[in-house]
XYZ file of C-alpha atoms in Angstrom:
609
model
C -8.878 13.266 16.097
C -8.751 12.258 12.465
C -6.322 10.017 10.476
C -4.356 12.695 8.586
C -4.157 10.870 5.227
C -6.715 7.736 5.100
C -9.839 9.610 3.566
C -12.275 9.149 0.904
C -12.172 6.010 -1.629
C -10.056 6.760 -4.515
C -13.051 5.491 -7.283
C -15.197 8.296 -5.651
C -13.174 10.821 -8.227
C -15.222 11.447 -11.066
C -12.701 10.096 -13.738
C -15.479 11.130 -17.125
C -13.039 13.688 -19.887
C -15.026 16.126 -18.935
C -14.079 15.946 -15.305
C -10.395 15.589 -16.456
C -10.519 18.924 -18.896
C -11.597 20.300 -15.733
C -8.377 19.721 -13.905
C -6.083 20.439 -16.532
C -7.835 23.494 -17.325
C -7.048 24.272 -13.429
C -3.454 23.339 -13.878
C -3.012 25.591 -16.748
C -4.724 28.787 -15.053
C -2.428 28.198 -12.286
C 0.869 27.555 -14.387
C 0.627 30.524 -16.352
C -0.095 32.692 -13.318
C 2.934 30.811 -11.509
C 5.503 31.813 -14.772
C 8.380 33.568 -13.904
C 9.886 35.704 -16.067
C 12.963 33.115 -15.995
C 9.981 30.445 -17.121
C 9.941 28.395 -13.673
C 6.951 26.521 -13.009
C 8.016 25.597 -9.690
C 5.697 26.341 -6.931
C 7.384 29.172 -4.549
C 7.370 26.843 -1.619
C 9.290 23.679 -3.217
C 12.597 22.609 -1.763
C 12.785 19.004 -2.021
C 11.828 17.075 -4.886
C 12.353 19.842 -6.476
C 14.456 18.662 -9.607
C 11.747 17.634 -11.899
C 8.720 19.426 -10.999
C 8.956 22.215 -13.246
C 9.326 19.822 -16.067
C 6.088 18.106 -14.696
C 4.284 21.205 -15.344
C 5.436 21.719 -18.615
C 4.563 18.294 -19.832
C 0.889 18.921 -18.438
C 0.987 22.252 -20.454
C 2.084 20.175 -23.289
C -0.829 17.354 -22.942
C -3.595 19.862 -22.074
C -2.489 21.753 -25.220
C -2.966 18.155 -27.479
C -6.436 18.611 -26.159
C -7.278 21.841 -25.817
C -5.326 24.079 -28.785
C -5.147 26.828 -26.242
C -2.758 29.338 -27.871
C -1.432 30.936 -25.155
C 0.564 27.201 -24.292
C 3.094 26.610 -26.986
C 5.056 30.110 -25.758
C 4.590 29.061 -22.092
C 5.788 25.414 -23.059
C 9.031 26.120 -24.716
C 9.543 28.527 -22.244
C 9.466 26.845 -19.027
C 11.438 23.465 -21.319
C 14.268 26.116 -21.352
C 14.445 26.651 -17.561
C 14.533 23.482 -17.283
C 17.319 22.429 -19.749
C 19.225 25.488 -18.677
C 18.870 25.552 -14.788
C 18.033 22.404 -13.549
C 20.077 19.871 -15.676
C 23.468 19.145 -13.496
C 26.590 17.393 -14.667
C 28.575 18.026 -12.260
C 28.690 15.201 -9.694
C 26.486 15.944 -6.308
C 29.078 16.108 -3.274
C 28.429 13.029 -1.147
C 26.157 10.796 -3.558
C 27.148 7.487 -2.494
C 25.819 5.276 -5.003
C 27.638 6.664 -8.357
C 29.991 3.361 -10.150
C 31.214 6.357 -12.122
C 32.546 9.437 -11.227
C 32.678 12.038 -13.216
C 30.749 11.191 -15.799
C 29.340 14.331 -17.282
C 25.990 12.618 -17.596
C 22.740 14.275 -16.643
C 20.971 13.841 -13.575
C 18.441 15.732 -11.308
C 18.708 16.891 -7.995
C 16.280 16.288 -4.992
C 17.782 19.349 -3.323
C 19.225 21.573 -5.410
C 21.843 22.728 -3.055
C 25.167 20.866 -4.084
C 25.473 18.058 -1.349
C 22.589 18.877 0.384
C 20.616 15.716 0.212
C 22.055 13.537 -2.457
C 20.830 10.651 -1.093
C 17.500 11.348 -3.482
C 19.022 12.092 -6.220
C 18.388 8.710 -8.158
C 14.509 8.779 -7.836
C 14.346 12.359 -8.903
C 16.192 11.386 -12.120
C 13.655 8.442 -12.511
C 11.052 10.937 -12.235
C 13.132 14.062 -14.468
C 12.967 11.196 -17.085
C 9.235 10.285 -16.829
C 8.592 13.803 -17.180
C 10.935 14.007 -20.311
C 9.317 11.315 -21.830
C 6.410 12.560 -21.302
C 6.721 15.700 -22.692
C 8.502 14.039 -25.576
C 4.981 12.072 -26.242
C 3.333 15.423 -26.196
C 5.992 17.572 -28.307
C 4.890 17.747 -31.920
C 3.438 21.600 -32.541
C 4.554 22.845 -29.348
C 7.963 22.334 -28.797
C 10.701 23.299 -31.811
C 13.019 20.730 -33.269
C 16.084 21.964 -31.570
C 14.463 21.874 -28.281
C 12.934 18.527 -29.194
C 15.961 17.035 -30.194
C 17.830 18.769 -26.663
C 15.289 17.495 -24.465
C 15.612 14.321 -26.418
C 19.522 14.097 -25.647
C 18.658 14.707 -21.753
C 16.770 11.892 -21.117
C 19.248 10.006 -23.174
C 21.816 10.816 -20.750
C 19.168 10.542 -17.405
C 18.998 6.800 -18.475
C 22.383 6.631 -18.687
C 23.402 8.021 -15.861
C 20.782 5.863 -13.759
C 21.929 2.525 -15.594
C 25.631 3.046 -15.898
C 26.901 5.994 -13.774
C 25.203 4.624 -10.794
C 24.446 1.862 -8.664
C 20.678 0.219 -10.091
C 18.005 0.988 -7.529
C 20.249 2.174 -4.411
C 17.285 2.749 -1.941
C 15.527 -0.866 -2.768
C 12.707 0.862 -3.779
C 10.200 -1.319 -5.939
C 8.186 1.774 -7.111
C 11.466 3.492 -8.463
C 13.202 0.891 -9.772
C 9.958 0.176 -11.655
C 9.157 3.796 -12.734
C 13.065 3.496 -14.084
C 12.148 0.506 -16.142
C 9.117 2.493 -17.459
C 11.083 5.338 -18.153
C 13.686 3.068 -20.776
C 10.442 1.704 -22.271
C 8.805 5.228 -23.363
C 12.414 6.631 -24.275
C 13.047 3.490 -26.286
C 10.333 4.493 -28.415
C 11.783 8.486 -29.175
C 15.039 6.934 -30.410
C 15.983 5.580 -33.622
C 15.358 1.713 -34.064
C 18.506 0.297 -33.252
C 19.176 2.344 -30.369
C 15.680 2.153 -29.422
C 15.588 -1.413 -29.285
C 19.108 -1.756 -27.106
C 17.065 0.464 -24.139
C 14.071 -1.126 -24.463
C 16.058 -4.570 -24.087
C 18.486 -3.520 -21.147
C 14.919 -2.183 -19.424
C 13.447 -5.709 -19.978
C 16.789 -6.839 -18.819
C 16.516 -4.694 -15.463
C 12.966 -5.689 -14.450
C 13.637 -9.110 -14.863
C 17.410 -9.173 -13.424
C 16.966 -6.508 -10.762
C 13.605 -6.601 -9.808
C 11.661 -9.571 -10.552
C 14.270 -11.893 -9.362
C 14.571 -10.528 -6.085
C 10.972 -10.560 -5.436
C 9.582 -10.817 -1.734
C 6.804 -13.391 -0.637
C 4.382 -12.267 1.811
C 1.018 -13.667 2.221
C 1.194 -16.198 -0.700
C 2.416 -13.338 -3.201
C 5.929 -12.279 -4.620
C 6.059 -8.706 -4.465
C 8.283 -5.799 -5.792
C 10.887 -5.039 -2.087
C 9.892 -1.538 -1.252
C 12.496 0.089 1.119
C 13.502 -3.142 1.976
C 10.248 -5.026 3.005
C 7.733 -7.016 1.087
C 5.023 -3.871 0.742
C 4.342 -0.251 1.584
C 0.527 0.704 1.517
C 1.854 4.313 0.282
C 4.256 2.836 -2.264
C 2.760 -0.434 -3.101
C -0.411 0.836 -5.261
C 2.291 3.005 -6.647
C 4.120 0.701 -8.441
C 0.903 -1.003 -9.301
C 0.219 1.896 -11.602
C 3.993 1.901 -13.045
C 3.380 -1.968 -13.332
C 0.357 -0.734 -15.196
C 2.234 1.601 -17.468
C 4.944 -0.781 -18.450
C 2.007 -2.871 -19.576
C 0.382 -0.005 -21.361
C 3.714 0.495 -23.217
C 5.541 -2.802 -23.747
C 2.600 -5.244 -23.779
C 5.030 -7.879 -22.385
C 2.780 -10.219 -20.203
C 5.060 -10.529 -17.036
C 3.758 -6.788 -16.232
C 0.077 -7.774 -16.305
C 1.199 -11.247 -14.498
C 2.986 -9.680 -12.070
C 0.452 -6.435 -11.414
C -2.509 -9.120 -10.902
C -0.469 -10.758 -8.088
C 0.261 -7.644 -6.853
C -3.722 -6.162 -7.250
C -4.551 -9.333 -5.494
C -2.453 -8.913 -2.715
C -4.128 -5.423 -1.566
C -7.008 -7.076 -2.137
C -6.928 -9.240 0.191
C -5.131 -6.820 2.780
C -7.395 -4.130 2.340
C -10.634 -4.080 4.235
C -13.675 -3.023 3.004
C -13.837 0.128 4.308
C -10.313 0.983 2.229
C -8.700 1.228 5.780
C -5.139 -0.205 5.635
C -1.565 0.113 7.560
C 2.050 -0.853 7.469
C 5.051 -0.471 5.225
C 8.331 -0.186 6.047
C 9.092 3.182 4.722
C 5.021 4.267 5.687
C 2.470 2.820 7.926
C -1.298 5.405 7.089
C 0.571 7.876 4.711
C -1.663 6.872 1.738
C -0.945 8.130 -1.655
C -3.791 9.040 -4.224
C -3.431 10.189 -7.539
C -0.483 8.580 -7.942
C -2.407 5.198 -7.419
C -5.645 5.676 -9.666
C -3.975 4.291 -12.760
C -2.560 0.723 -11.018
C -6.062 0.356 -8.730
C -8.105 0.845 -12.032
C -6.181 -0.911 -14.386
C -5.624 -4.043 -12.477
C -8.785 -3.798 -10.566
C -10.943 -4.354 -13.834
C -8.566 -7.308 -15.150
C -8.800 -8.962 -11.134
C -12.514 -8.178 -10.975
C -12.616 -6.700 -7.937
C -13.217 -3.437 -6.207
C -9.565 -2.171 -5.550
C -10.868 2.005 -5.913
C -12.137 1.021 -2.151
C -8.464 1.585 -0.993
C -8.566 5.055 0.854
C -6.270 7.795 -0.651
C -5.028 11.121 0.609
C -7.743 13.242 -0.896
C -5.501 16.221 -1.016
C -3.642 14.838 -3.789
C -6.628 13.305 -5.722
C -5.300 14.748 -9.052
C -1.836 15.886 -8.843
C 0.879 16.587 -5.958
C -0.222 20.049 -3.629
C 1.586 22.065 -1.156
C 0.194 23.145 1.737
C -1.559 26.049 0.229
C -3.275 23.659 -2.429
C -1.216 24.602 -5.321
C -0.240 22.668 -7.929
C 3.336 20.847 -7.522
C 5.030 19.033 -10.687
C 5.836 16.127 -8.867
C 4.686 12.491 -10.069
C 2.672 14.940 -12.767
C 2.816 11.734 -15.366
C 0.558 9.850 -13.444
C -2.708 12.407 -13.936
C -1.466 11.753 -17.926
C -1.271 8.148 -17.780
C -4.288 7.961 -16.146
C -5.868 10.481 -18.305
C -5.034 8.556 -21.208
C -6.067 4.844 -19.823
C -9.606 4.719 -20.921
C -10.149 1.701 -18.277
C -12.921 2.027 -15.898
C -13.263 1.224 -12.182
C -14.206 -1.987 -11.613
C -16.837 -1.545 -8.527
C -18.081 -4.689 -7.178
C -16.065 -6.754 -5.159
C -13.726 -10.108 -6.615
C -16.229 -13.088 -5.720
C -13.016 -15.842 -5.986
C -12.287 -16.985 -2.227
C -9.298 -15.310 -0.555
C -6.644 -17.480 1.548
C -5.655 -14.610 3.521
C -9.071 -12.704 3.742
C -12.281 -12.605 4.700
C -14.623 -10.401 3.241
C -18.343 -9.928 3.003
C -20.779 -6.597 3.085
C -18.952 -4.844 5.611
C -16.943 -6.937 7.517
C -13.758 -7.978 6.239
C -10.625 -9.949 8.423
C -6.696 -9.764 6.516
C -5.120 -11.842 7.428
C -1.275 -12.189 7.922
C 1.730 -15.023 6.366
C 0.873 -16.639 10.064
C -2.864 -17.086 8.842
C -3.403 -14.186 12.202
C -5.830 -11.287 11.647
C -3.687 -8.525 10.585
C -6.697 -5.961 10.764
C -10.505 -6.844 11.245
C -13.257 -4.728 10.770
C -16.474 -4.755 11.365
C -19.749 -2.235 11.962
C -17.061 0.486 10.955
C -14.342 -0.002 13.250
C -11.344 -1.192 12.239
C -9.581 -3.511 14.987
C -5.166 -3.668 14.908
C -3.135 -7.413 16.690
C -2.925 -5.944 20.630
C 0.487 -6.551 22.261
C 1.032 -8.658 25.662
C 4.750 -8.945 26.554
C 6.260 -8.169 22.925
C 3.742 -10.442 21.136
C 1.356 -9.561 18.798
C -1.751 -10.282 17.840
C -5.626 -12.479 18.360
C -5.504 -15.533 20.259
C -5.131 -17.347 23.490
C -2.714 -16.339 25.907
C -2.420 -18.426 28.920
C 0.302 -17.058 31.479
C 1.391 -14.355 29.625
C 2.445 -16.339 26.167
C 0.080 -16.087 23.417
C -0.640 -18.873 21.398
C -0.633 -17.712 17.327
C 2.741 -18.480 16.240
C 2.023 -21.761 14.647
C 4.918 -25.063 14.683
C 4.248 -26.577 11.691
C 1.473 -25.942 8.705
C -1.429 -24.480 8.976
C -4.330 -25.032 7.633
C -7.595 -22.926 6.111
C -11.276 -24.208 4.919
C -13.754 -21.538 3.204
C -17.236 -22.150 3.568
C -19.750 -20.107 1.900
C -23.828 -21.236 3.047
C -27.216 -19.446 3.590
C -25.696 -16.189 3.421
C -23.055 -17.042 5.497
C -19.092 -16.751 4.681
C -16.538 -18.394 6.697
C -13.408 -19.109 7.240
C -11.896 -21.971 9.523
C -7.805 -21.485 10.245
C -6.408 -24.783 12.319
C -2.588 -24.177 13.524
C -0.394 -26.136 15.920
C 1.204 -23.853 17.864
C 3.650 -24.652 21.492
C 3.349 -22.734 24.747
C 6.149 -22.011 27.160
C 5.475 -25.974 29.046
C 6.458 -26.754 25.065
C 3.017 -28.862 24.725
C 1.996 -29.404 21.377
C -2.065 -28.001 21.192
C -3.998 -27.344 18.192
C -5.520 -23.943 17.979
C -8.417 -24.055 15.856
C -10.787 -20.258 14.899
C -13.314 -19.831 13.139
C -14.344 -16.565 11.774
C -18.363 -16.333 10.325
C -19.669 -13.314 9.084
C -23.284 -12.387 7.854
C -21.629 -9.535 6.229
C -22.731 -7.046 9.103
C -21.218 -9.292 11.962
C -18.480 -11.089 12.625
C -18.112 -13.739 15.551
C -15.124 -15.428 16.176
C -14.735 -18.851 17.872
C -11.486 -19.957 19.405
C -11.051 -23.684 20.533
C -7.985 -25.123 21.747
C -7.167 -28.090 24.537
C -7.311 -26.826 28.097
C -4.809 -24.942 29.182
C -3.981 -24.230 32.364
C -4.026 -21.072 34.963
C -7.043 -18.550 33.662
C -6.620 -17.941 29.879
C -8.154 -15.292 27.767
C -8.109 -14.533 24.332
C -6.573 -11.599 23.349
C -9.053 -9.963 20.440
C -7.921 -6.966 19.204
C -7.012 -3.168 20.080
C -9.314 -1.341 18.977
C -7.927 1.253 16.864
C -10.282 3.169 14.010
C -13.814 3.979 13.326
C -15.096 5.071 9.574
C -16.638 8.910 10.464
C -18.107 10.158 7.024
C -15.252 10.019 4.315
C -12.805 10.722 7.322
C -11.152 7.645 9.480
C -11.078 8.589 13.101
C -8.742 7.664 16.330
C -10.872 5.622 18.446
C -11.163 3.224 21.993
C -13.881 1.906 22.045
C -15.583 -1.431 20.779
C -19.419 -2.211 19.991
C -17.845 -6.349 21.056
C -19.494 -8.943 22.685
C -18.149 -12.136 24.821
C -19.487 -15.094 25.882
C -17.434 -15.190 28.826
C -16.089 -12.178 30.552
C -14.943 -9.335 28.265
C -12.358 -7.036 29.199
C -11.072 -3.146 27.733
C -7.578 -3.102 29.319
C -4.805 -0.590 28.615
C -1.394 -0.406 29.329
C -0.445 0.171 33.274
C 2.950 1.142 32.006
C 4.000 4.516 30.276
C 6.195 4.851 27.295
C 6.900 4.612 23.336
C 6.865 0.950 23.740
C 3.110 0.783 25.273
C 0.529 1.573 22.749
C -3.013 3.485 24.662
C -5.843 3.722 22.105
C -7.258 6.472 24.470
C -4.123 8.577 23.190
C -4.252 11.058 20.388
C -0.642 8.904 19.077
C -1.276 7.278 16.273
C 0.121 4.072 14.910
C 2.536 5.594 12.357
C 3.862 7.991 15.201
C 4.248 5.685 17.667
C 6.353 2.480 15.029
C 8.808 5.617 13.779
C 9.318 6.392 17.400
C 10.284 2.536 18.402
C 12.223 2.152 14.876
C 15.860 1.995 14.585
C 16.580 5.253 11.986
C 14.922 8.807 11.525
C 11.188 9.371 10.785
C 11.398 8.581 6.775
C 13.978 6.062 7.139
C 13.616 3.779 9.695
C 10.923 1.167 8.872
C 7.682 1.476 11.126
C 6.636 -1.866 10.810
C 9.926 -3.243 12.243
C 9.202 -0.535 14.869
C 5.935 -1.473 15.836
C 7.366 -5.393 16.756
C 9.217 -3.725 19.439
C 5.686 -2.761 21.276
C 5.727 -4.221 24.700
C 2.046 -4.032 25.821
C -0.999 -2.070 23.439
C -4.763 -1.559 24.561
C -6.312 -4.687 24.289
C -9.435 -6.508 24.081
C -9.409 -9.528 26.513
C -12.270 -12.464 26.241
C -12.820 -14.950 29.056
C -13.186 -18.795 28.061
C -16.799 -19.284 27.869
C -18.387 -21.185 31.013
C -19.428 -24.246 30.863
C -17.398 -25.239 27.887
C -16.201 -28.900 27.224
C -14.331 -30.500 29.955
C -11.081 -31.148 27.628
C -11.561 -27.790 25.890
C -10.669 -24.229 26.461
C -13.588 -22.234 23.809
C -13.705 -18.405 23.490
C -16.184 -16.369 21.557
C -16.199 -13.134 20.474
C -18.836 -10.734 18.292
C -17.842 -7.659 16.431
C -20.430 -5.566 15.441
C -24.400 -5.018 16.242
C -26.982 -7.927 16.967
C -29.246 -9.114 19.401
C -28.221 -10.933 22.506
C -25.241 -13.505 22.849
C -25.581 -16.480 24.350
C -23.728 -19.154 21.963
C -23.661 -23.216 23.062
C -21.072 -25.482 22.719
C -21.208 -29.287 22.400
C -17.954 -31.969 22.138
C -19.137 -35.245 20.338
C -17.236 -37.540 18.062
C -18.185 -35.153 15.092
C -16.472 -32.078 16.516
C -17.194 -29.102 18.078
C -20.843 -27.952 17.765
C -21.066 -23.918 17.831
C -24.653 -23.057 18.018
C -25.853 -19.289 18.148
C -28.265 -16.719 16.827
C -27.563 -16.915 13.358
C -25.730 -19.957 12.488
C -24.511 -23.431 13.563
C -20.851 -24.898 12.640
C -19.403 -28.076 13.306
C -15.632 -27.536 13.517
C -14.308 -31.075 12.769
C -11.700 -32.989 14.806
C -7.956 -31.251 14.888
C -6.791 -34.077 12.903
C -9.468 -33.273 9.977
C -10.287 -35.425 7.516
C -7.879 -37.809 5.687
C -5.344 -35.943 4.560
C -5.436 -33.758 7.257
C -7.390 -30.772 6.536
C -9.960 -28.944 8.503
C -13.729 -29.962 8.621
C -16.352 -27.529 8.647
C -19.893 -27.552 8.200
C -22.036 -24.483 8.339
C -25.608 -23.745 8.348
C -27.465 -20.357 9.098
């Protein structure tokens, strides 16, 4: 089986004017054939997010007619704006919103559902995006759209900002990529209104990103990042508010967008293999999104120098939102015009700065986690999850059942670049169940087709092993498939084990479950609202690569090696001296200095091919 929504790398879209004519001259053939006599441009299938995809549509119509002069537009334009301003524009407060400060209000809004009390719960980020689309279709209005519609339109998303700044509570679901596109939204509308009023939205939006949003920041892996859904980053919603973080930039030019997008662009950087293979999120764990993610990749991808268009996108929506039948949907239909309109190009060759928390070199790349712990490895195609032994996750020793990756106290990292080689040395204290104190010292080397990873810790007792990885992915064309098996190598005994036990909470790469389905199952709320990642902690016991110490190792040392990917034979040598630890195979030698490291205490390596 296939990954449903990791497919082919987003920079593989031609993204020329030519190729972009192309689509909206799709998008228009389709909208006027969709055109009900009542001027919907809704496809027939919509239900939820329904509120502002008409008005998507419409605003396309709008832009491809800047472009284009088609005549038969304008009619179809002012048309389908008066659906919109006449159906789809409530007042009326939706029964059982939760998050209003002010009831009553008689300010607009847009409705997720459009069945009063239905779903209100999504009734704040469909006003974000009725505004976007407003705005947008403001930006595209002169010719097309007559003054009194103009100036109607202009009084709605006068009264969507409202209503999302004053009538309710600011950013109810904790959802960086909304609260973001809200900001956004102020910013364009600022520039529709006249100067004085203009300038009090654009200030209150400055006001909100800084207040509500940059403030409350998250760090993970040496970043601060915009919460999504309540956790540090969502590899569905994360690149998305990349591109808003792009667009603020576009329109405000205030610098703390570009700052804050480059941490951001640098953070999927360095989580994001080469391969564009990537998981977790704690609304999403492999539900990628595409379009709506070209603008933020590109953008920030050309001012990070680095290769973000790698990331892997849901194909089916490389240029707008689809239903199952492949036609068009209005929603998120600003990002194909923002992205239309950005005249950056992708940025193909990968960032050469070293990484803390990656690895990365021809096609091999290790992420690593906050713990300095590979997060996802890849190598010869295959992309390689933490395994689970006894509710701990994943690479490292385990003696007795207890693996040894959590560290007690700092840990440290040395990057090493020689001969062709790239490496990456990660020392960490960590404490076993007899609470002794050892030093757990691995050393990832990569030739850019291999990667062999060296584990060295004081003996432990009973028969360890090092747990390497489950197995989890394989690249297959522009398609990412479920997979068991492993082209790994040991120098001690190597192991494939899966779980004797059956259940949610015991993960069996053999299975056709994937990772997303089986961290909703183990979360605490409903598919869509519980947060995978929180799930997946709760695993008990996964498939699980399991490494021998090698034999004949130093007397006061337990060493493991491991080697991912293709090569000739494996037969590495080890040698203790006052130095370090000498690591000697077929294409390299390291010396892996003393735990205590140099004088200040940080790692020594040296490294020769």
């Amino acid at each position: 089986m296939h990954l449903p929504r990791q497919l082919g790398p987003l920079h593989d879209l031609p993204d020329t004017p030519e190729a972009y004519d192309a689509v909206l001259a799709d998008v228009t053939e389709q909208a006027l054939a969709r055109l009900t006599p009542e001027g919907s441009l809704e496809h027939p299938d919509c239900d939820d997010d329904i509120g502002d995809t008409s008005l998507g549509i419409t605003s396309l119509l709008a832009f491809a007619w800047q472009r284009t002069k088609d005549d038969r537009l304008p009619e179809a334009v002012r048309r389908s704006l008066a659906f919109h301003l006449r159906e789809r524009v409530y007042v009326d407060d939706n029964p059982g919103y939760p998050n209003l400060r002010v009831r009553n209000s008689g300010l607009p809004y847009a409705r997720y559902t459009l069945a009063a009390g239905a779903h209100p719960i999504g009734d704040w980020p469909s006003t974000v995006w009725a505004l976007l689309q407003a705005v947008n279709l403001l930006d595209a209005a002169d010719g097309v759209v007559d003054d009194a519609q103009r100036a109607e339109l202009l009084d709605v998303a006068r009264g969507y900002w409202r209503w999302l700044t004053e009538a309710t509570f600011f950013n109810p679901q904790e959802a960086g990529n909304q609260a973001i596109g809200c900001v956004v939204g102020g910013l364009m509308l600022a520039r529709h209104l006249p100067p004085e009023e203009g300038e009090s939205v654009r200030t209150r939006a400055i006001e909100l990103y800084v207040e509500r949003i940059r403030d409350h920041r998250v760090a993970d892996r040496g970043a601060l990042l915009p919460p999504e859904h309540g956790g540090a980053y969502d590899n569905n919603y994360g690149p998305i508010s990349l591109s808003f973080l792009a667009q603020a930039h576009r329109v405000s030019g205030a610098e703390m967008f570009a700052e804050d997008g480059e941490a951001l662009a640098r953070y999927i950087d360095a989580r994001l293999t080469n391969g564009g293979f990537d998981n977790g999120g704690p609304r999403y764990s492999e539900q990628h999104s595409a379009f709506e993610s070209v603008l933020g990749l590109r953008y920030f991808g050309a001012r990070i120098g680095s290769d973000l268009g790698r990331y892997r996108g849901d194909s089916r929506w490389a240029r707008h939102a689809v239903k199952d039948d492949g036609g068009v949907d209005g929603h998120f239909a600003w990002m194909l015009i923002w992205q239309i309109q950005d005249t950056t190009r992708w940025h193909r060759e990968p960032s050469t700065a070293l990484a803390r928390h990656q690895l990365r070199a021809g096609t091999v790349s290790v992420a690593f986690d906050d713990r300095m712990t590979p997060a996802l490895v890849e190598a010869a195609g295959t992309y390689y999850l933490p395994a689970a032994v006894n509710r701990q996750h994943g690479f490292g020793p385990v003696v007795d059942g207890f693996l040894l990756c959590r560290p007690m106290g700092e840990v440290r990292v040395r990057d090493l670049r020689a001969g062709g080689l790239t490496a990456k040395l990660v020392t960490k204290p960590a404490v076993g169940r007899d609470h002794v104190l050892r030093h757990v010292r691995s050393l990832y080397v990569t030739d850019g087709t291999n990667l062999w990873m060296t584990v060295a810790v004081e003996r432990l007792p009973g028969t360890p092993y090092l747990l390497a990885g489950l197995p989890y992915a394989a690249d297959d064309g522009d398609r990412v498939r479920r997979t068991s098996d492993a082209e790994v190598v040991a120098a001690g005994e190597l192991r494939l084990t899966h779980p004797e036990s059956e259940g949610v909470d015991h993960f069996d790469a053999r299975s056709q479950q994937t990772q997303e389905q089986a961290a909703f199952a183990l979360a605490a709320d409903p598919r869509g609202y519980g947060n995978p990642d929180e799930g997946w902690r709760h695993l008990v016991s996964s498939t699980a690569l399991e490494a021998g110490p090698v034999p004949d190792g130093p007397e006061d040392l337990h060493v493991f090696a491991v080697r991912y990917g293709p090569g000739r034979q494996f037969l590495p040598t080890f040698e203790q001296s006052a130095s370090g630890l000498t690591v000697r195979t077929e294409a390299f030698t390291a010396v892996i200095g003393e735990a205590a490291g140099d004088a200040h205490g940080e790692p020594e390596l040296t490294l020769h091919a």
